[in-house]
Coordinates of C-alpha atoms and ligand atoms in Angstrom, one line a residue:
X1 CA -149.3 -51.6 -103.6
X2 CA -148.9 -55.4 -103.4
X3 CA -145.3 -56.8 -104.9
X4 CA -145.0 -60.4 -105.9
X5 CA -141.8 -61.6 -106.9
X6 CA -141.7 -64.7 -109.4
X7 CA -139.1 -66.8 -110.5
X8 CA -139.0 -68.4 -113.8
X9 CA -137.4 -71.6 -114.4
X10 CA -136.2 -72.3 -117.5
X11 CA -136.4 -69.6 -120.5
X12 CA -137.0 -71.6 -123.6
X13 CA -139.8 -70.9 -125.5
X14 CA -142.1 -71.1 -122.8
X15 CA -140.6 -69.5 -120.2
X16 CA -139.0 -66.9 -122.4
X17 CA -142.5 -65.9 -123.6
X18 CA -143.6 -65.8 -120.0
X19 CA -140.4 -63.3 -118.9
X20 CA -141.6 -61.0 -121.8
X21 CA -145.4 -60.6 -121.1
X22 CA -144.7 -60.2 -117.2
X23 CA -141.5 -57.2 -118.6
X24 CA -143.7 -55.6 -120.8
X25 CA -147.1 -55.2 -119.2
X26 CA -145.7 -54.2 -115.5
X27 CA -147.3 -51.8 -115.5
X28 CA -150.3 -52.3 -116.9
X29 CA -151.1 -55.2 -114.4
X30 CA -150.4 -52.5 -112.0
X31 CA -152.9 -50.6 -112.8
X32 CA -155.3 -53.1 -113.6
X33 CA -154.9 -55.6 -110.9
X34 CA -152.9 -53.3 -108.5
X35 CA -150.0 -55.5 -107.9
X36 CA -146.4 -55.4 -108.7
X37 CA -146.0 -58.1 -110.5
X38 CA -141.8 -58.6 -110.7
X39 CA -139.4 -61.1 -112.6
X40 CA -136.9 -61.3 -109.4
X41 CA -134.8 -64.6 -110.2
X42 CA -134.5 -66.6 -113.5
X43 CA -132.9 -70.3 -113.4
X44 CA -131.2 -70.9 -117.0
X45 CA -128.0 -72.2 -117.6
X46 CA -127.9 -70.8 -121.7
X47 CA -126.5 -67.3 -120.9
X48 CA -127.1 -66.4 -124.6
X49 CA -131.0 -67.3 -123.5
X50 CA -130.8 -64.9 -120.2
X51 CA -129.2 -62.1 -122.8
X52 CA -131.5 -62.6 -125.6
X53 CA -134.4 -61.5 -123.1
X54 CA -131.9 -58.5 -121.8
X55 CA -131.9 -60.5 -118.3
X56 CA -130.2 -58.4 -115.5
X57 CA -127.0 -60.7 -114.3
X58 CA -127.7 -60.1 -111.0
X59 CA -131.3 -61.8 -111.6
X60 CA -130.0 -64.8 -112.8
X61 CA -129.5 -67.4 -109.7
X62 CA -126.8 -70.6 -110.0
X63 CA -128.8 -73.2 -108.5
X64 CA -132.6 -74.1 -106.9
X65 CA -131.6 -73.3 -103.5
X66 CA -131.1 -69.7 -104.6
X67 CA -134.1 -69.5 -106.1
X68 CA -135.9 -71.0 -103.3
X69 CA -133.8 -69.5 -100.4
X70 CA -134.4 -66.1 -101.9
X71 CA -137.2 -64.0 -99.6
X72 CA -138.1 -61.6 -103.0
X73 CA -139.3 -64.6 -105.0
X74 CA -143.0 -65.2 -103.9
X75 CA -144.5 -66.9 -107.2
X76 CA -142.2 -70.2 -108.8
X77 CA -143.0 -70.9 -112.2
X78 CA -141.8 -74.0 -113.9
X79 CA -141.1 -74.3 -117.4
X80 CA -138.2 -76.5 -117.5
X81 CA -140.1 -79.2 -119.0
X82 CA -139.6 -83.5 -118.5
X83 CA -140.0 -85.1 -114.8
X84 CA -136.4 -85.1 -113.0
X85 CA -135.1 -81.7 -112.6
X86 CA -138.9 -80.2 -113.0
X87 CA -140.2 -82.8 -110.3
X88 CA -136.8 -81.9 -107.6
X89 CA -137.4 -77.9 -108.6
X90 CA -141.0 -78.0 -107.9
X91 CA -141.3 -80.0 -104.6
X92 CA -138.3 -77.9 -103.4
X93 CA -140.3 -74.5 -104.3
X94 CA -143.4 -75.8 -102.6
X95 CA -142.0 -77.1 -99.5
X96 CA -140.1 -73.7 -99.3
X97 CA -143.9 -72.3 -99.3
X98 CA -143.9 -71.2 -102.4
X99 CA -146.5 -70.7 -104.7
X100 CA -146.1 -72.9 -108.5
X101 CA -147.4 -72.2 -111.8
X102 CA -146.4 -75.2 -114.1
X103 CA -146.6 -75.8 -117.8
X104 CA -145.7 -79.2 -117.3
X105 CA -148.6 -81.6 -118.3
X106 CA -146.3 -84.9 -118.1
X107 CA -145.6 -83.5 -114.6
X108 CA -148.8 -82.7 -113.7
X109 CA -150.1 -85.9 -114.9
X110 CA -148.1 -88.5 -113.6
X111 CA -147.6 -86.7 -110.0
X112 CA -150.0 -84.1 -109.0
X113 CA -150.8 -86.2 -106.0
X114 CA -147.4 -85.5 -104.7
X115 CA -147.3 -82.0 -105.7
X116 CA -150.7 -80.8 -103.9
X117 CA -149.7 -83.1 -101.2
X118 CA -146.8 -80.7 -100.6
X119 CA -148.5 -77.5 -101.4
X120 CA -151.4 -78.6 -98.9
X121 CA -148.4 -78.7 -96.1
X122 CA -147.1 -75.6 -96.5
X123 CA -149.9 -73.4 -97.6
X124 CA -148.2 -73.1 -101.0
X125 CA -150.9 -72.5 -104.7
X126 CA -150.4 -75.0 -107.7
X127 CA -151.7 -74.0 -110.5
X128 CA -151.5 -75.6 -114.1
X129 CA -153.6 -73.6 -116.3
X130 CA -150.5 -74.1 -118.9
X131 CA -149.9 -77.9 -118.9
X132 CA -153.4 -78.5 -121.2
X133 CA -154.1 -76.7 -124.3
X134 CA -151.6 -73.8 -124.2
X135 CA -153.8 -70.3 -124.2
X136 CA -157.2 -71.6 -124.3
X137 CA -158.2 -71.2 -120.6
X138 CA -159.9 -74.1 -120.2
X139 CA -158.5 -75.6 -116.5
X140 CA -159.8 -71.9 -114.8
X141 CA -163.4 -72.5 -117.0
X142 CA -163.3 -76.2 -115.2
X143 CA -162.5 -75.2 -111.7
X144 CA -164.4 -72.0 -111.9
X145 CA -166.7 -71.1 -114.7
X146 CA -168.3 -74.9 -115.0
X147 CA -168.1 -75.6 -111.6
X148 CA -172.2 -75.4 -110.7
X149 CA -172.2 -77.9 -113.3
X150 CA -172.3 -82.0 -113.3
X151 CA -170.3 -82.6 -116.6
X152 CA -170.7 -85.4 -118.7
X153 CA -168.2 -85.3 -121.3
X154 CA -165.5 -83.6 -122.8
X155 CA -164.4 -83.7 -126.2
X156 CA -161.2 -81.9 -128.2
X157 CA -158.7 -81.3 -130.2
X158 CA -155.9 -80.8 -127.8
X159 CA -152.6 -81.5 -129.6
X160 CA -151.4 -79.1 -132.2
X161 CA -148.8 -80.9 -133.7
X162 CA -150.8 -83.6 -134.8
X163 CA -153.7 -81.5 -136.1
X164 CA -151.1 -79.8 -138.1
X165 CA -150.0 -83.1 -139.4
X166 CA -153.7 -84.1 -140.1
X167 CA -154.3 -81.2 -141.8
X168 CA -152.1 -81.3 -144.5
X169 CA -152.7 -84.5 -145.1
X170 CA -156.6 -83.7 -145.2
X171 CA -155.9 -80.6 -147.0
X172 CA -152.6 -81.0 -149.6
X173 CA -152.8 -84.9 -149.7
X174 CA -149.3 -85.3 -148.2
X175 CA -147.8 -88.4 -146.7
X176 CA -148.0 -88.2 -142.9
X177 CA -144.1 -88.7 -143.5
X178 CA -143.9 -85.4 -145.7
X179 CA -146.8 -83.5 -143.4
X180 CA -144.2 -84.5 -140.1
X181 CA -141.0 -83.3 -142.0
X182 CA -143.1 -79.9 -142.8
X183 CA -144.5 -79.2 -139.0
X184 CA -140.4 -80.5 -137.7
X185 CA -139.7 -77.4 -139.9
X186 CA -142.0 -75.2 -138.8
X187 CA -140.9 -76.3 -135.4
X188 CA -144.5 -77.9 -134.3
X189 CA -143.0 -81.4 -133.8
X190 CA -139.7 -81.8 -132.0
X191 CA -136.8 -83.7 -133.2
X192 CA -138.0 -87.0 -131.5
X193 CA -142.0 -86.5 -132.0
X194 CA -142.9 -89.9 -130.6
X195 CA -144.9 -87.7 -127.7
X196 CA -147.3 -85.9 -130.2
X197 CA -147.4 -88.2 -132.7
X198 CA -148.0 -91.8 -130.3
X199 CA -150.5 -89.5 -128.6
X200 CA -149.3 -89.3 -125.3
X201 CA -149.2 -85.3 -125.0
X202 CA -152.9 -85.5 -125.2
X203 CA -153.4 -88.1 -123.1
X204 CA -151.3 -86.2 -120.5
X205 CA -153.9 -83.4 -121.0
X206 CA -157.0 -85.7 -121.2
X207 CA -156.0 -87.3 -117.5
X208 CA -155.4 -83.7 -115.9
X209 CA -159.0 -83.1 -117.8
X210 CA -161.0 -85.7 -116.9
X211 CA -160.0 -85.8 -113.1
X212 CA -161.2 -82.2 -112.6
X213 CA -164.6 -83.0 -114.8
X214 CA -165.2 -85.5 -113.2
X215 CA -164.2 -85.0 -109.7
X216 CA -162.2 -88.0 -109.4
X217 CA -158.1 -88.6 -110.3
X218 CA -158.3 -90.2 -113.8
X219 CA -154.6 -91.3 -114.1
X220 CA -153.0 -91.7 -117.1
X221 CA -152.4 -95.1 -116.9
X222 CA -156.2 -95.5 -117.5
X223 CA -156.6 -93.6 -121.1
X224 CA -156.5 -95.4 -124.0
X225 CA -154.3 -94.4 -126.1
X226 CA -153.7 -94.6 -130.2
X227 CA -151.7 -92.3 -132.1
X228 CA -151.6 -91.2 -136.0
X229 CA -148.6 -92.8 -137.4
X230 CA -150.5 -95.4 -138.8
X231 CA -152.5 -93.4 -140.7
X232 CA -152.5 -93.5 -144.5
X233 CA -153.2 -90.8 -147.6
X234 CA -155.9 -93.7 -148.1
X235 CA -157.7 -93.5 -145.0
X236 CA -157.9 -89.5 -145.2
X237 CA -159.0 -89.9 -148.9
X238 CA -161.8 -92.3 -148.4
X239 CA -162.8 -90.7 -145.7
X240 CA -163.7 -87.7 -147.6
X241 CA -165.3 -89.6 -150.0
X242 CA -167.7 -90.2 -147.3
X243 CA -167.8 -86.6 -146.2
X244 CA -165.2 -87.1 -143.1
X245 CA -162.0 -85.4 -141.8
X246 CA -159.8 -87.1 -139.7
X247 CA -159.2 -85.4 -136.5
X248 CA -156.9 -86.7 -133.5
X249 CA -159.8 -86.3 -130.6
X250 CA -159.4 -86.6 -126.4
X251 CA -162.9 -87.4 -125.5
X252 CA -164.0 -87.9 -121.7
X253 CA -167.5 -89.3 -120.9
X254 CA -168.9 -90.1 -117.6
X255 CA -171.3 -93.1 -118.6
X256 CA -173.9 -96.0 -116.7
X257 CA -170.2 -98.4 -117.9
X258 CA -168.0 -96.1 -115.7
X259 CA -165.6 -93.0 -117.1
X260 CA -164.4 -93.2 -120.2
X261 CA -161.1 -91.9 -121.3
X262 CA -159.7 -92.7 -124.8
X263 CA -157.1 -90.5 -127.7
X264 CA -157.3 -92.0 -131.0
X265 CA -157.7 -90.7 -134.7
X266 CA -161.1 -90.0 -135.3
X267 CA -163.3 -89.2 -138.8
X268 CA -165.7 -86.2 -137.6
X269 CA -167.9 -85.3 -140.4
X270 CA -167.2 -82.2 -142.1
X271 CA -170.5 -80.0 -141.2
X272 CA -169.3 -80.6 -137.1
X273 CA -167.2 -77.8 -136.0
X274 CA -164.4 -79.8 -134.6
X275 CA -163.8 -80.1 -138.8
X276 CA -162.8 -77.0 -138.8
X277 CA -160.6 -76.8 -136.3
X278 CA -157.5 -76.5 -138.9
X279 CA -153.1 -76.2 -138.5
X280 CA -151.9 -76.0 -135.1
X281 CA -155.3 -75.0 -133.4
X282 CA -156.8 -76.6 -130.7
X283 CA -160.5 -76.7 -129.9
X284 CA -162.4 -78.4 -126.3
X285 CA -166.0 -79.1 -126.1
X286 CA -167.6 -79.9 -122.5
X287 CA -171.2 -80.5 -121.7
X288 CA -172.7 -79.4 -118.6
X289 CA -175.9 -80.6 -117.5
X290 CA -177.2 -77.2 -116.7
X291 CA -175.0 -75.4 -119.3
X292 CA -175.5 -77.5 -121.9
X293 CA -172.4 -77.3 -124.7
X294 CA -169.3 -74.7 -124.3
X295 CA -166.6 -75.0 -126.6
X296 CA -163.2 -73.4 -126.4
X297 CA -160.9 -72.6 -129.4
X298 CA -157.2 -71.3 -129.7
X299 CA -153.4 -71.7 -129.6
X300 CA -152.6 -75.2 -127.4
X301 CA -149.3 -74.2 -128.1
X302 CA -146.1 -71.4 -128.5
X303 CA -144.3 -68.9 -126.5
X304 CA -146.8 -66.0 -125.9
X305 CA -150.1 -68.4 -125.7
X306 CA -148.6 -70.7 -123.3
X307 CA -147.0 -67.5 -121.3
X308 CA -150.7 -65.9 -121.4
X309 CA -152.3 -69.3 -119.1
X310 CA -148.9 -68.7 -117.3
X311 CA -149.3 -65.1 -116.6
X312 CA -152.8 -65.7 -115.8
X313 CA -152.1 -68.1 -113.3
X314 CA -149.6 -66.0 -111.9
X315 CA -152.1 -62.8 -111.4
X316 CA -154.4 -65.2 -110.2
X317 CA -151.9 -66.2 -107.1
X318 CA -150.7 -63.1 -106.7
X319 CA -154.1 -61.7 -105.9
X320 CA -155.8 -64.4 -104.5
X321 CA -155.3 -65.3 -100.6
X322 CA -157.0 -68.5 -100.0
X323 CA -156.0 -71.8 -102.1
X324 CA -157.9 -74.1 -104.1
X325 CA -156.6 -78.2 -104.1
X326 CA -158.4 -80.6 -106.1
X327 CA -162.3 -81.3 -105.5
X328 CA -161.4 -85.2 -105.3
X329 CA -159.0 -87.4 -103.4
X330 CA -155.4 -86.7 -105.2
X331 CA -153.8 -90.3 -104.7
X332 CA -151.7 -92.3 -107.5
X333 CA -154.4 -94.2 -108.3
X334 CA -157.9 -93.9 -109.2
X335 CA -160.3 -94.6 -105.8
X336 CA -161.1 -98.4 -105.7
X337 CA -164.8 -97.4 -106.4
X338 CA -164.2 -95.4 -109.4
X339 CA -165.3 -97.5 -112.3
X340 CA -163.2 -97.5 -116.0
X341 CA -165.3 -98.1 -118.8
X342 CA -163.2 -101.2 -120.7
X343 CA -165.4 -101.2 -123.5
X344 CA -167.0 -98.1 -125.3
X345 CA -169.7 -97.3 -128.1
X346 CA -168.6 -95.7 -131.2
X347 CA -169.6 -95.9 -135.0
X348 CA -166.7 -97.1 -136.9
X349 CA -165.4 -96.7 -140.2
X350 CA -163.6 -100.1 -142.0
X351 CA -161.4 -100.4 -144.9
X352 CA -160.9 -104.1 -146.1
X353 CA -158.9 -105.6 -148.7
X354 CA -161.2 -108.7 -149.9
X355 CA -161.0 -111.1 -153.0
X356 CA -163.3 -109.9 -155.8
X357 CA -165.4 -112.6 -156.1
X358 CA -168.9 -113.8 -155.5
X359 CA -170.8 -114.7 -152.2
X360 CA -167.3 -112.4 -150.5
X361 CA -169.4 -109.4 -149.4
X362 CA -171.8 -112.1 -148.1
X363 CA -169.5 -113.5 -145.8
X364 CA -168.5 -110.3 -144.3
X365 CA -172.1 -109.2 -143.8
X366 CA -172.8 -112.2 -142.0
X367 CA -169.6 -111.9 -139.5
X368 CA -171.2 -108.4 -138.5
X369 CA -174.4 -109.8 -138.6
X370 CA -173.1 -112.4 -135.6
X371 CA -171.4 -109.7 -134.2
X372 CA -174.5 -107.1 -134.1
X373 CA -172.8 -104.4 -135.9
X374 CA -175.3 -102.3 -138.5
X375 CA -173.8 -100.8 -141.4
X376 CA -174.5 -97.1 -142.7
X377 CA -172.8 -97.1 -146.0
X378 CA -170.0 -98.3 -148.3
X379 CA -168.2 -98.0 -150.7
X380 CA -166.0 -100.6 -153.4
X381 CA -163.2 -99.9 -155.4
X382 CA -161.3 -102.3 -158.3
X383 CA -157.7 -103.1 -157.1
X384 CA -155.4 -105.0 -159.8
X385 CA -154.9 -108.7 -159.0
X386 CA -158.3 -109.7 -158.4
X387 CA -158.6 -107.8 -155.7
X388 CA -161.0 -104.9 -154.1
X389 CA -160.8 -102.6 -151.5
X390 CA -164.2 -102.1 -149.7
X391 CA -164.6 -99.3 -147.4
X392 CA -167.4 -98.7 -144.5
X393 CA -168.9 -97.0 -142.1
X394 CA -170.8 -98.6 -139.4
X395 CA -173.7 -97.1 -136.5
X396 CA -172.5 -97.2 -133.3
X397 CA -171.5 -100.2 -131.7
X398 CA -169.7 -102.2 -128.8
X399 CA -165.7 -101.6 -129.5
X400 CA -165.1 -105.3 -128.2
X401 CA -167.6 -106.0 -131.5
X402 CA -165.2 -104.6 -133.7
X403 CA -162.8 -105.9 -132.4
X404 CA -164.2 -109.7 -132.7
X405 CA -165.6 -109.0 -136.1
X406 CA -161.9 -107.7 -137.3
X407 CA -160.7 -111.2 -135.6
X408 CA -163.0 -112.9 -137.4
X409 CA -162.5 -111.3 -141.2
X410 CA -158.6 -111.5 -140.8
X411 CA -159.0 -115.3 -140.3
X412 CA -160.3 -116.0 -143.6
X413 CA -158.8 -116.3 -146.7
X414 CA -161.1 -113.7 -148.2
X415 CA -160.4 -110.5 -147.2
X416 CA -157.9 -108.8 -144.6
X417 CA -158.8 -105.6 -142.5
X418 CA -156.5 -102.9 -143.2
X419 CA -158.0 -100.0 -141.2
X420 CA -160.2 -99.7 -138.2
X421 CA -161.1 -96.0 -137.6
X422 CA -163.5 -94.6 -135.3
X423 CA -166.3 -91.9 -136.1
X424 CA -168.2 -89.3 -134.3
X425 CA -171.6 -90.0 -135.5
Ligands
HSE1 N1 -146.7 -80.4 -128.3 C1 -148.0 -79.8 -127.9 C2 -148.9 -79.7 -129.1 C3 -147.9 -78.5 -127.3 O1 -148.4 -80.0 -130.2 O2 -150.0 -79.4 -128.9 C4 -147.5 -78.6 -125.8 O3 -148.5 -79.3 -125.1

């Protein structure tokens, strides 16, 4: 029988979760995928970590060159997290022609053209089934299951933290302060959550994404980006009214404009079955042109959920002989003939702040009346001090409109924009 040796870097929560899945079903992937799958080296400098997973000593090496140096170890996998140490451990593995699974998504992201670039040399897989929604398997259903497919867009839920957040402020009408303290507790959000919150843990995801829909590097640099800290009990409340839930979305489209690639809060309404998507799941829709819609739902995040894309990759190495590199040309940057979409379409919701007075509704009508926007519906609530707070949805329309129109309102005396959400109509 086949023996493949792997070396875990880091045992956190990730990597811990890996080192118990590959201990305990040994021998079931023996007899199911007839390899030996083997734990051979550990890198982690928290001895009470090593012990915790009842580690052998001798498997626990001092330094990368160990690891690396060490004929037994076949498979590298990387859980160590951030860029320095993760980037140095990574290259070294490859270039030692070994084979790397990675959970790292900021890694992945921001330097898989140097990464393949060195697996490509020495013959060495990459794989990074773990670096984008945890469990849910949706990098293998892009590079395998969808590949007879052209796809045109991709839309998720694909950061847990914040749809934990989100939903408790949908759900219990918390603050987003209070909903953040709770999922710090429950150990969703770290100490600094800036990443999940400011939305950059899903663009991460949504560049590694969109370059394998779309067959051409999307780098992260080029997704807009919006987080949910300025989100208030308000906003979520209104938006009900209407029949909405707020939802943090990735979406991905391939349009006439160019490829799209935006995070921001978004109000789905509540019959669509991202709504439901509730807590710390995650959910991915993609649309093939010969599949039509495939959605994926899960865990995005946590010890054994992340290990199972990690242990997947890892059975997928180990019994695979050929390797797989990206389907479009891996540089820093996006090819010069790759278009980006600097404007988009999107219905939008509004909530204003305007003087309660006559011929004030007029005005506003007329600014997105010069600005072509159409509105669906709205809503008007008294506010003390002469004032009102008008809330409303709009069809779709040009972002850049919005954008003028808001320009436009906030330069009057008569009313000030306080929100500007987008919808999926
Ligand atoms: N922090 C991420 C989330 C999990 O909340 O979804 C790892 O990507």
């Amino acid at each position: 029988m086949k023996k493949i040796g792997v070396a875990i870097l880091g045992l956190g929560v990730v990597g811990g979760g890996t080192y118990r899945i590959l201990t305990e079903h040994r021998e079931f992937y023996r007899k199911t995928q007839n390899v030996d799958i083997e734990v051979t080296s550990v890198l982690e400098t928290s001895r009470s970590r090593a012990e915790s997973l009842a580690v052998p000593p001798e498997k626990i090496a001092v330094n990368i060159a160990e690891v690396v140096c060490n004929p037994d170890v076949n498979i590298v996998v990387e859980c160590i997290g951030g860029i320095s140490a993760a980037k140095e451990y990574v290259l070294a593995a490859l270039n030692a022609g070994k084979s790397v699974v990675t959970s790292n998504k900021e890694l992945y992201a921001k330097f898989s053209h140097e990464l393949e670039r060195a697996a490509k040399r020495h013959n060495a897989g990459l794989f990074f089934e773990a670096s984008c929604v945890g469990g849910v398997p949706i990098i293998r259903t892009l590079l395998d299951g969808l590949q007879g497919n052209k796809i045109s867009s991709l839309m998720g839920i694909i950061n847990g933290t914040t749809n934990y957040i989100l939903t408790k402020m949908t759900n219990e009408g918390m603050s987003y302060e209070a909903a953040l303290a709770e999922a710090k507790k429950l150990g969703y959000a770290e100490a600094d959550p800036t990443s999940d919150v400011e939305g950059f843990d899903a663009a991460y995801k949504l560049s590694i994404l969109a370059s394998l829909a779309f067959h051409t590097k999307v780098p992260f640099t080029n997704v807009f980006r919006e987080g949910i800290t300025n989100l208030s009990k308000e906003d979520v409340e209104d938006g009900k009214q209407l029949g909405y839930t707020l939802k943090l979305l990735a979406i991905g489209k391939r349009t006439d404009a160019g490829i799209e690639v935006r995070v921001h809060p978004t109000f789905v309404r509540k019959d669509h079955p991202l709504a439901s998507v509730a807590d710390a799941f995650n959910a991915v829709f993609v649309e093939g042109d010969a599949v039509g819609e495939v959605m994926l739902y899960g865990r995005g995040a946590g010890s054994l959920p992340t290990g199972s894309a990690i242990v997947s990759d890892i059975i997928y190495a180990a019994t695979h002989s050929d390797v797989k590199y990206s389907t479009f040309k891996n540089d820093a940057e996006a090819e010069k003939d790759v278009n980006f979409a600097d404007d988009f379409m999107s219905a939008y919701y509004l909530r204003l702040s305007v003087s309660d007075e006559s011929g004030v509704l007029a005005k506003i009508a007329s600014v997105f009346g010069k600005n072509h926007i159409s509105i669906v519906e709205m809503i008007q609530r008294e506010k003390e001090g002469g004032k009102a707070s008008i809330v409303l949805v709009t069809h779709e329309t040009h972002e850049l409109a919005i954008k003028n129109a808001v320009e436009k309102i906030n330069s009057t005396e008569i009313a000030t924009v306080e929100s500007v959400l987008r919808v999926v109509s």
